[in-house]
Amino acid sequence: MAGEAIAKDASNAIASLKLLTDEQRSNALQEIHDSLQQQKEDVLEANRRDLDKAKKDQLSSSLIKRLDLSSPGKYDAMLQGILDVASLPDPLGKVTLAKKLDDGLTLYRVTSPIGVLLIIFESRPEVIANITALAVKSGNAAILKGGRESYQTFKIMSDIVNATLANKTDVPARAIQLIQSREDVADLLNQDKYIDLVIPRGSNELVRNIKANTKIPVLGHADGICSIYVNSDFDMDKAKKIIVDSKTNYPAGCNAVEQLLLDKHIQGDKVKEILGSLVENKVTLHVTPDVRELTQDLDQTFVKDAVDDSFDKEYLSFDISVKFVADVDDAINHINQHSSKHTESIVTEDEAVANKFLKSIDSAGIYWNASTRFADGFRYGFGTEVGISTNKIHARGPVGLEGLTSYQYHLRGDGHVVGDYIGGGGNKKFLHEDI
Amino acid sequence: MAGEAIAKDASNAIASLKLLTDEQRSNALQEIHDSLQQQKEDVLEANRRDLDKAKKDQLSSSLIKRLDLSSPGKYDAMLQGILDVASLPDPLGKVTLAKKLDDGLTLYRVTSPIGVLLIIFESRPEVIANITALAVKSGNAAILKGGRESYQTFKIMSDIVNATLANKTDVPARAIQLIQSREDVADLLNQDKYIDLVIPRGSNELVRNIKANTKIPVLGHADGICSIYVNSDFDMDKAKKIIVDSKTNYPAGCNAVEQLLLDKHIQGDKVKEILGSLVENKVTLHVTPDVRELTQDLDQTFVKDAVDDSFDKEYLSFDISVKFVADVDDAINHINQHSSKHTESIVTEDEAVANKFLKSIDSAGIYWNASTRFADGFRYGFGTEVGISTNKIHARGPVGLEGLTSYQYHLRGDGHVVGDYIGGGGNKKFLHEDI
């Protein structure tokens, strides 16, 4: 089926989707959970075929690891994730503004689904369950398009989900479309008339490529260039702990730190101690010449000269760029110019300096004495995570279910017309009272 | 100056803008107000030169009317608008979520400016004052680009605003840039690295053209194709009043109704009465053949056959398309497929039918027994209006100051690292308590 027909079908499901209750949506998730549980062996068998092909094609070990659904606990965690989403509070129908405009004329702002989501993902097949759950719970229509590597797994999982939705739930058949065919993603990315939001789940290249090729808003981030600034008034133990955790806890994460800004007023011995803690943890330092002078006692295999793009780069590895900054203002300027507006942290004992940093930085997350790795929907307590957004409109930072909702205005009158009011030709005044 | 340099300058102003207090931002607006008041005669003189040129160039009378700042009360209303914005509550720094993640580790979601706005407008020069006020109040940096027709007015107003900001306020000089030069707008629309949101103020063609030529999110609407559905259980007086007001109160407005959907169960005489009320008000009906049969008693100069695009069209004039629908479901389907997702209204005395309509329609505004013309920031009680958005992410419907804000997460810890917690390698559990 062509992209337009798929997208139009999804769009046509919106009205009936919007009438479902939270109970109906959550029950559908329970049914999907049960079906995927019952057919676990079939899914894992299909997954093995994907894995065999990936190994034969000599795909990278990290990709094969992401593809593998059979590692201990992974399938059950995926199933539990569906139930976790089902048990979240209903994100829809919440009244976020209520005003009496005049006698008998009331305005309500009510949370609503966005409409049609297009989710494009690469190798991790558990995303199918996760995103289907999020889309159903939030009342959105969704089109899911998987990557080539997970084709067999995706095919059986989508057959199971499609059959379950059609036969055992009140969710309209075309509301969740798992597209198995190999037609070009480009065709779907052109359907801005019907698709309201694209959510890419995969590599930075995938996100960058999608952002460059669609007019539909994209929720996500291409880069996670996070920074830590260590102020001159700082606690050494906190600094080392935070920097090492931010860099080494999971370097492939978008919330790992990529650059370290040291206040030039920090004593040389303390600078050496901080850098030493990174090298002890096998982190390679990419340093400016003035920092280099303080690295002579360190294992030189872990010290490299910073180059042109060292401060505009996401390593995703045991590497970090290090430079001095003159003061907190210099740090703020550097970060606002070089970061990807994801998450930045300041290490300081000076509350006034911390507050200036918190107020001035133009990123989704700004931390004081905490690891950048906390930038995560689960850690924030959102129950689940749609992704992390570096957009500056709509959802920002770690995005929970709320990021898949919009709002609508409901106005209830009794024959009210504008011509009766001031500004519209009449004399009546609006009340504009909060209710 | 090239677009990139302008945009980069604006972006560099963000950090210092974010440190301003509401008092500093509001004081700046008072100063701009005072300067524009003192130099009223100079501005009107420049405006006269624009008007002379417009008349010489034989521009349309409606454009000349929009351009004219000297009509009674217009300049004073513009000045008052600046003070009105200044006196609105501070939109920034509001805490919209607060969670204790663990002892000593607290997460706050705080409203913030979006960053850099690009405002492109056509002939109405009072927009300069209005948008400058909104941008300053919301702490955003802004680039304002005026149309050719208002060049002289724009030039003097921008000189006054620039000089006032630089000499009498704490707003950084490059935060509000009024661009007088004639370089191509296309150059600015390419600066998606620095510009976060484009706000077009002008014709549908302007908005459509901008949307087609930028990767930056655009706040606004290209079309306002609003509908009214009259259910079979309806009150005739309310119906006629609402339909006539929605169509004739200000037909050039994006919230004017463009299509009328009549339930086929409405008696023929009642249909005739509704259509008659429109013709009495000089509205031309564009009708389907089954509606045509009921128009024989009407002045036939006001009755035309509907054509292919009659139900996908914004007239912006005393014209309306009319057709029958089978029931509320048919009306909902028609609207979700043909409307521009702006504002739709149902006329009915049946609460269950009204609720179904309110729940199922996928537009920014859904009304029950009220004129579509209420879709307006002032009427909603927002104090001012940035525009009306038919986007489905970020701000929707009439957009007040809130639509120019985003949010950021502030995390305050005391050396907290992810490696200590479950999921990050450790054993500690998150508290996730609301505070």
mmCIF file of C-alpha atoms in Angstrom, chain A residues 18-217:
data_model
loop_
_atom_site.group_PDB
_atom_site.id
_atom_site.type_symbol
_atom_site.label_atom_id
_atom_site.label_comp_id
_atom_site.label_asym_id
_atom_site.label_seq_id
_atom_site.Cartn_x
_atom_site.Cartn_y
_atom_site.Cartn_z
ATOM 1 C CA LYS A 18 -10.950 9.643 20.433
ATOM 2 C CA LEU A 19 -14.179 8.089 21.688
ATOM 3 C CA LEU A 20 -12.445 5.159 23.441
ATOM 4 C CA THR A 21 -12.312 5.213 27.225
ATOM 5 C CA ASP A 22 -9.093 4.747 29.167
ATOM 6 C CA GLU A 23 -10.397 1.333 30.172
ATOM 7 C CA GLN A 24 -10.851 0.286 26.556
ATOM 8 C CA ARG A 25 -7.374 1.499 25.649
ATOM 9 C CA SER A 26 -5.772 -0.200 28.652
ATOM 10 C CA ASN A 27 -7.670 -3.445 28.022
ATOM 11 C CA ALA A 28 -6.301 -3.489 24.488
ATOM 12 C CA LEU A 29 -2.798 -3.355 25.950
ATOM 13 C CA GLN A 30 -3.585 -6.262 28.252
ATOM 14 C CA GLU A 31 -4.725 -8.284 25.221
ATOM 15 C CA ILE A 32 -1.572 -7.438 23.280
ATOM 16 C CA HIS A 33 0.479 -8.457 26.317
ATOM 17 C CA ASP A 34 -1.334 -11.788 26.549
ATOM 18 C CA SER A 35 -0.938 -12.562 22.852
ATOM 19 C CA LEU A 36 2.758 -11.753 22.842
ATOM 20 C CA GLN A 37 3.199 -13.888 25.953
ATOM 21 C CA GLN A 38 1.379 -16.859 24.432
ATOM 22 C CA GLN A 39 3.367 -16.691 21.213
ATOM 23 C CA LYS A 40 6.737 -15.986 22.815
ATOM 24 C CA GLU A 41 8.407 -19.031 21.248
ATOM 25 C CA ASP A 42 7.231 -18.095 17.742
ATOM 26 C CA VAL A 43 8.577 -14.580 18.152
ATOM 27 C CA LEU A 44 11.921 -15.823 19.447
ATOM 28 C CA GLU A 45 12.134 -18.293 16.560
ATOM 29 C CA ALA A 46 11.625 -15.441 14.059
ATOM 30 C CA ASN A 47 14.148 -13.393 15.997
ATOM 31 C CA ARG A 48 16.703 -16.190 15.625
ATOM 32 C CA ARG A 49 16.287 -16.007 11.853
ATOM 33 C CA ASP A 50 17.039 -12.263 11.978
ATOM 34 C CA LEU A 51 20.072 -12.951 14.166
ATOM 35 C CA ASP A 52 21.355 -15.655 11.828
ATOM 36 C CA LYS A 53 21.073 -13.307 8.886
ATOM 37 C CA ALA A 54 22.723 -10.457 10.802
ATOM 38 C CA LYS A 55 25.658 -12.699 11.708
ATOM 39 C CA LYS A 56 25.936 -13.951 8.138
ATOM 40 C CA ASP A 57 25.920 -10.341 6.921
ATOM 41 C CA GLN A 58 28.607 -9.569 9.511
ATOM 42 C CA LEU A 59 26.658 -6.733 11.118
ATOM 43 C CA SER A 60 28.297 -5.083 14.141
ATOM 44 C CA SER A 61 28.194 -6.888 17.479
ATOM 45 C CA SER A 62 26.411 -3.966 19.128
ATOM 46 C CA LEU A 63 23.660 -4.111 16.490
ATOM 47 C CA ILE A 64 23.332 -7.878 16.925
ATOM 48 C CA LYS A 65 23.068 -7.358 20.669
ATOM 49 C CA ARG A 66 20.268 -4.838 20.213
ATOM 50 C CA LEU A 67 18.509 -7.182 17.829
ATOM 51 C CA ASP A 68 18.586 -10.173 20.177
ATOM 52 C CA LEU A 69 15.284 -10.632 22.050
ATOM 53 C CA SER A 70 16.385 -13.884 23.709
ATOM 54 C CA SER A 71 18.873 -12.504 26.214
ATOM 55 C CA PRO A 72 17.787 -13.246 29.806
ATOM 56 C CA GLY A 73 14.845 -11.185 31.009
ATOM 57 C CA LYS A 74 14.547 -9.069 27.861
ATOM 58 C CA TYR A 75 11.292 -10.543 26.545
ATOM 59 C CA ASP A 76 9.641 -10.492 29.967
ATOM 60 C CA ALA A 77 10.767 -6.896 30.518
ATOM 61 C CA MET A 78 9.172 -6.021 27.192
ATOM 62 C CA LEU A 79 5.901 -7.669 28.248
ATOM 63 C CA GLN A 80 5.980 -5.959 31.645
ATOM 64 C CA GLY A 81 6.551 -2.630 29.883
ATOM 65 C CA ILE A 82 3.203 -2.997 28.097
ATOM 66 C CA LEU A 83 1.389 -3.496 31.419
ATOM 67 C CA ASP A 84 3.305 -0.589 32.971
ATOM 68 C CA VAL A 85 2.057 1.736 30.251
ATOM 69 C CA ALA A 86 -1.495 0.366 30.623
ATOM 70 C CA SER A 87 -1.464 1.216 34.331
ATOM 71 C CA LEU A 88 -0.322 4.828 33.884
ATOM 72 C CA PRO A 89 -2.969 7.504 34.579
ATOM 73 C CA ASP A 90 -5.118 8.421 31.558
ATOM 74 C CA PRO A 91 -3.282 11.248 29.767
ATOM 75 C CA LEU A 92 -6.431 12.347 27.902
ATOM 76 C CA GLY A 93 -9.382 14.510 28.847
ATOM 77 C CA LYS A 94 -7.558 16.436 31.563
ATOM 78 C CA VAL A 95 -8.898 19.988 31.887
ATOM 79 C CA THR A 96 -5.891 22.330 31.981
ATOM 80 C CA LEU A 97 -7.783 25.622 31.736
ATOM 81 C CA ALA A 98 -11.397 26.531 32.508
ATOM 82 C CA LYS A 99 -12.861 29.997 32.091
ATOM 83 C CA LYS A 100 -16.317 31.481 32.253
ATOM 84 C CA LEU A 101 -16.267 33.915 29.327
ATOM 85 C CA ASP A 102 -19.801 35.114 30.069
ATOM 86 C CA ASP A 103 -23.008 33.774 31.582
ATOM 87 C CA GLY A 104 -23.657 30.454 29.857
ATOM 88 C CA LEU A 105 -20.423 30.620 27.836
ATOM 89 C CA THR A 106 -17.628 28.435 29.201
ATOM 90 C CA LEU A 107 -14.219 27.610 27.753
ATOM 91 C CA TYR A 108 -12.266 24.465 28.616
ATOM 92 C CA ARG A 109 -8.832 23.399 27.471
ATOM 93 C CA VAL A 110 -8.742 19.604 27.406
ATOM 94 C CA THR A 111 -5.789 17.275 26.739
ATOM 95 C CA SER A 112 -6.225 15.224 23.566
ATOM 96 C CA PRO A 113 -4.247 12.872 21.328
ATOM 97 C CA ILE A 114 -1.990 14.541 18.763
ATOM 98 C CA GLY A 115 -3.449 12.552 15.875
ATOM 99 C CA VAL A 116 -1.246 10.344 13.697
ATOM 100 C CA LEU A 117 2.253 9.310 14.745
ATOM 101 C CA LEU A 118 4.852 7.813 12.424
ATOM 102 C CA ILE A 119 7.409 5.782 14.320
ATOM 103 C CA ILE A 120 10.522 4.679 12.481
ATOM 104 C CA PHE A 121 12.994 2.455 14.240
ATOM 105 C CA GLU A 122 16.032 0.403 13.530
ATOM 106 C CA SER A 123 17.137 -2.798 15.132
ATOM 107 C CA ARG A 124 15.579 -3.062 18.612
ATOM 108 C CA PRO A 125 12.407 -5.143 18.215
ATOM 109 C CA GLU A 126 11.138 -4.513 21.769
ATOM 110 C CA VAL A 127 10.444 -0.941 20.624
ATOM 111 C CA ILE A 128 7.463 -2.355 18.681
ATOM 112 C CA ALA A 129 5.740 -3.339 21.911
ATOM 113 C CA ASN A 130 6.798 -0.215 23.761
ATOM 114 C CA ILE A 131 5.663 2.250 21.100
ATOM 115 C CA THR A 132 2.448 0.370 20.332
ATOM 116 C CA ALA A 133 1.610 0.562 24.026
ATOM 117 C CA LEU A 134 2.345 4.285 24.201
ATOM 118 C CA ALA A 135 0.340 5.061 21.061
ATOM 119 C CA VAL A 136 -2.709 3.047 22.174
ATOM 120 C CA LYS A 137 -2.642 4.470 25.702
ATOM 121 C CA SER A 138 -2.455 8.049 24.393
ATOM 122 C CA GLY A 139 -5.263 7.502 21.866
ATOM 123 C CA ASN A 140 -3.120 8.322 18.868
ATOM 124 C CA ALA A 141 -3.175 6.526 15.556
ATOM 125 C CA ALA A 142 0.281 5.178 14.747
ATOM 126 C CA ILE A 143 2.217 3.874 11.793
ATOM 127 C CA LEU A 144 5.227 1.763 12.766
ATOM 128 C CA LYS A 145 7.987 1.114 10.262
ATOM 129 C CA GLY A 146 10.802 -1.222 11.276
ATOM 130 C CA GLY A 147 14.336 -1.647 10.031
ATOM 131 C CA ARG A 148 15.557 -4.257 7.595
ATOM 132 C CA GLU A 149 17.639 -6.096 10.211
ATOM 133 C CA SER A 150 14.642 -6.954 12.396
ATOM 134 C CA TYR A 151 12.361 -7.875 9.499
ATOM 135 C CA GLN A 152 11.350 -11.393 10.624
ATOM 136 C CA THR A 153 10.817 -10.384 14.247
ATOM 137 C CA PHE A 154 8.881 -7.321 13.231
ATOM 138 C CA LYS A 155 6.730 -9.331 10.830
ATOM 139 C CA ILE A 156 5.550 -11.845 13.406
ATOM 140 C CA MET A 157 5.115 -9.270 16.162
ATOM 141 C CA SER A 158 3.094 -7.026 13.884
ATOM 142 C CA ASP A 159 0.943 -9.979 12.786
ATOM 143 C CA ILE A 160 0.253 -10.751 16.440
ATOM 144 C CA VAL A 161 -0.492 -7.126 17.352
ATOM 145 C CA ASN A 162 -2.675 -6.538 14.284
ATOM 146 C CA ALA A 163 -4.670 -9.730 14.853
ATOM 147 C CA THR A 164 -5.131 -9.006 18.540
ATOM 148 C CA LEU A 165 -6.294 -5.445 17.947
ATOM 149 C CA ALA A 166 -8.722 -6.540 15.253
ATOM 150 C CA ASN A 167 -10.224 -9.520 17.084
ATOM 151 C CA LYS A 168 -10.028 -8.804 20.783
ATOM 152 C CA THR A 169 -10.125 -5.029 21.326
ATOM 153 C CA ASP A 170 -12.190 -1.895 20.661
ATOM 154 C CA VAL A 171 -9.241 -0.144 19.009
ATOM 155 C CA PRO A 172 -10.171 0.387 15.341
ATOM 156 C CA ALA A 173 -8.298 -1.890 12.973
ATOM 157 C CA ARG A 174 -6.440 0.843 11.089
ATOM 158 C CA ALA A 175 -5.446 2.835 14.166
ATOM 159 C CA ILE A 176 -2.178 0.974 14.674
ATOM 160 C CA GLN A 177 -0.524 -0.026 11.415
ATOM 161 C CA LEU A 178 2.666 -2.035 11.533
ATOM 162 C CA ILE A 179 4.086 -1.745 8.056
ATOM 163 C CA GLN A 180 5.999 -4.824 7.031
ATOM 164 C CA SER A 181 6.445 -4.047 3.379
ATOM 165 C CA ARG A 182 9.688 -2.612 2.161
ATOM 166 C CA GLU A 183 8.405 0.528 0.488
ATOM 167 C CA ASP A 184 10.434 3.625 0.864
ATOM 168 C CA VAL A 185 10.234 5.503 4.152
ATOM 169 C CA ALA A 186 10.461 8.652 2.032
ATOM 170 C CA ASP A 187 6.913 8.076 0.837
ATOM 171 C CA LEU A 188 5.615 8.125 4.417
ATOM 172 C CA LEU A 189 7.756 11.141 5.322
ATOM 173 C CA ASN A 190 5.943 13.097 2.585
ATOM 174 C CA GLN A 191 2.489 12.631 4.165
ATOM 175 C CA ASP A 192 2.499 15.850 6.178
ATOM 176 C CA LYS A 193 -1.163 16.305 5.378
ATOM 177 C CA TYR A 194 -2.057 13.235 7.468
ATOM 178 C CA ILE A 195 0.879 12.590 9.805
ATOM 179 C CA ASP A 196 1.345 14.938 12.749
ATOM 180 C CA LEU A 197 4.569 13.765 14.384
ATOM 181 C CA VAL A 198 7.510 11.533 13.481
ATOM 182 C CA ILE A 199 9.329 9.659 16.230
ATOM 183 C CA PRO A 200 12.601 8.068 15.133
ATOM 184 C CA ARG A 201 14.091 5.438 17.441
ATOM 185 C CA GLY A 202 17.605 4.539 16.442
ATOM 186 C CA SER A 203 21.008 5.949 15.591
ATOM 187 C CA ASN A 204 21.891 9.618 15.281
ATOM 188 C CA GLU A 205 22.223 9.040 11.546
ATOM 189 C CA LEU A 206 18.643 7.811 11.365
ATOM 190 C CA VAL A 207 17.359 10.889 13.214
ATOM 191 C CA ARG A 208 19.473 13.292 11.192
ATOM 192 C CA ASN A 209 18.375 11.690 7.957
ATOM 193 C CA ILE A 210 14.697 11.868 8.910
ATOM 194 C CA LYS A 211 14.923 15.490 10.068
ATOM 195 C CA ALA A 212 16.499 16.423 6.756
ATOM 196 C CA ASN A 213 13.809 14.698 4.713
ATOM 197 C CA THR A 214 10.413 15.642 6.117
ATOM 198 C CA LYS A 215 8.228 18.652 6.804
ATOM 199 C CA ILE A 216 6.488 16.790 9.626
ATOM 200 C CA PRO A 217 7.696 17.758 13.126
#
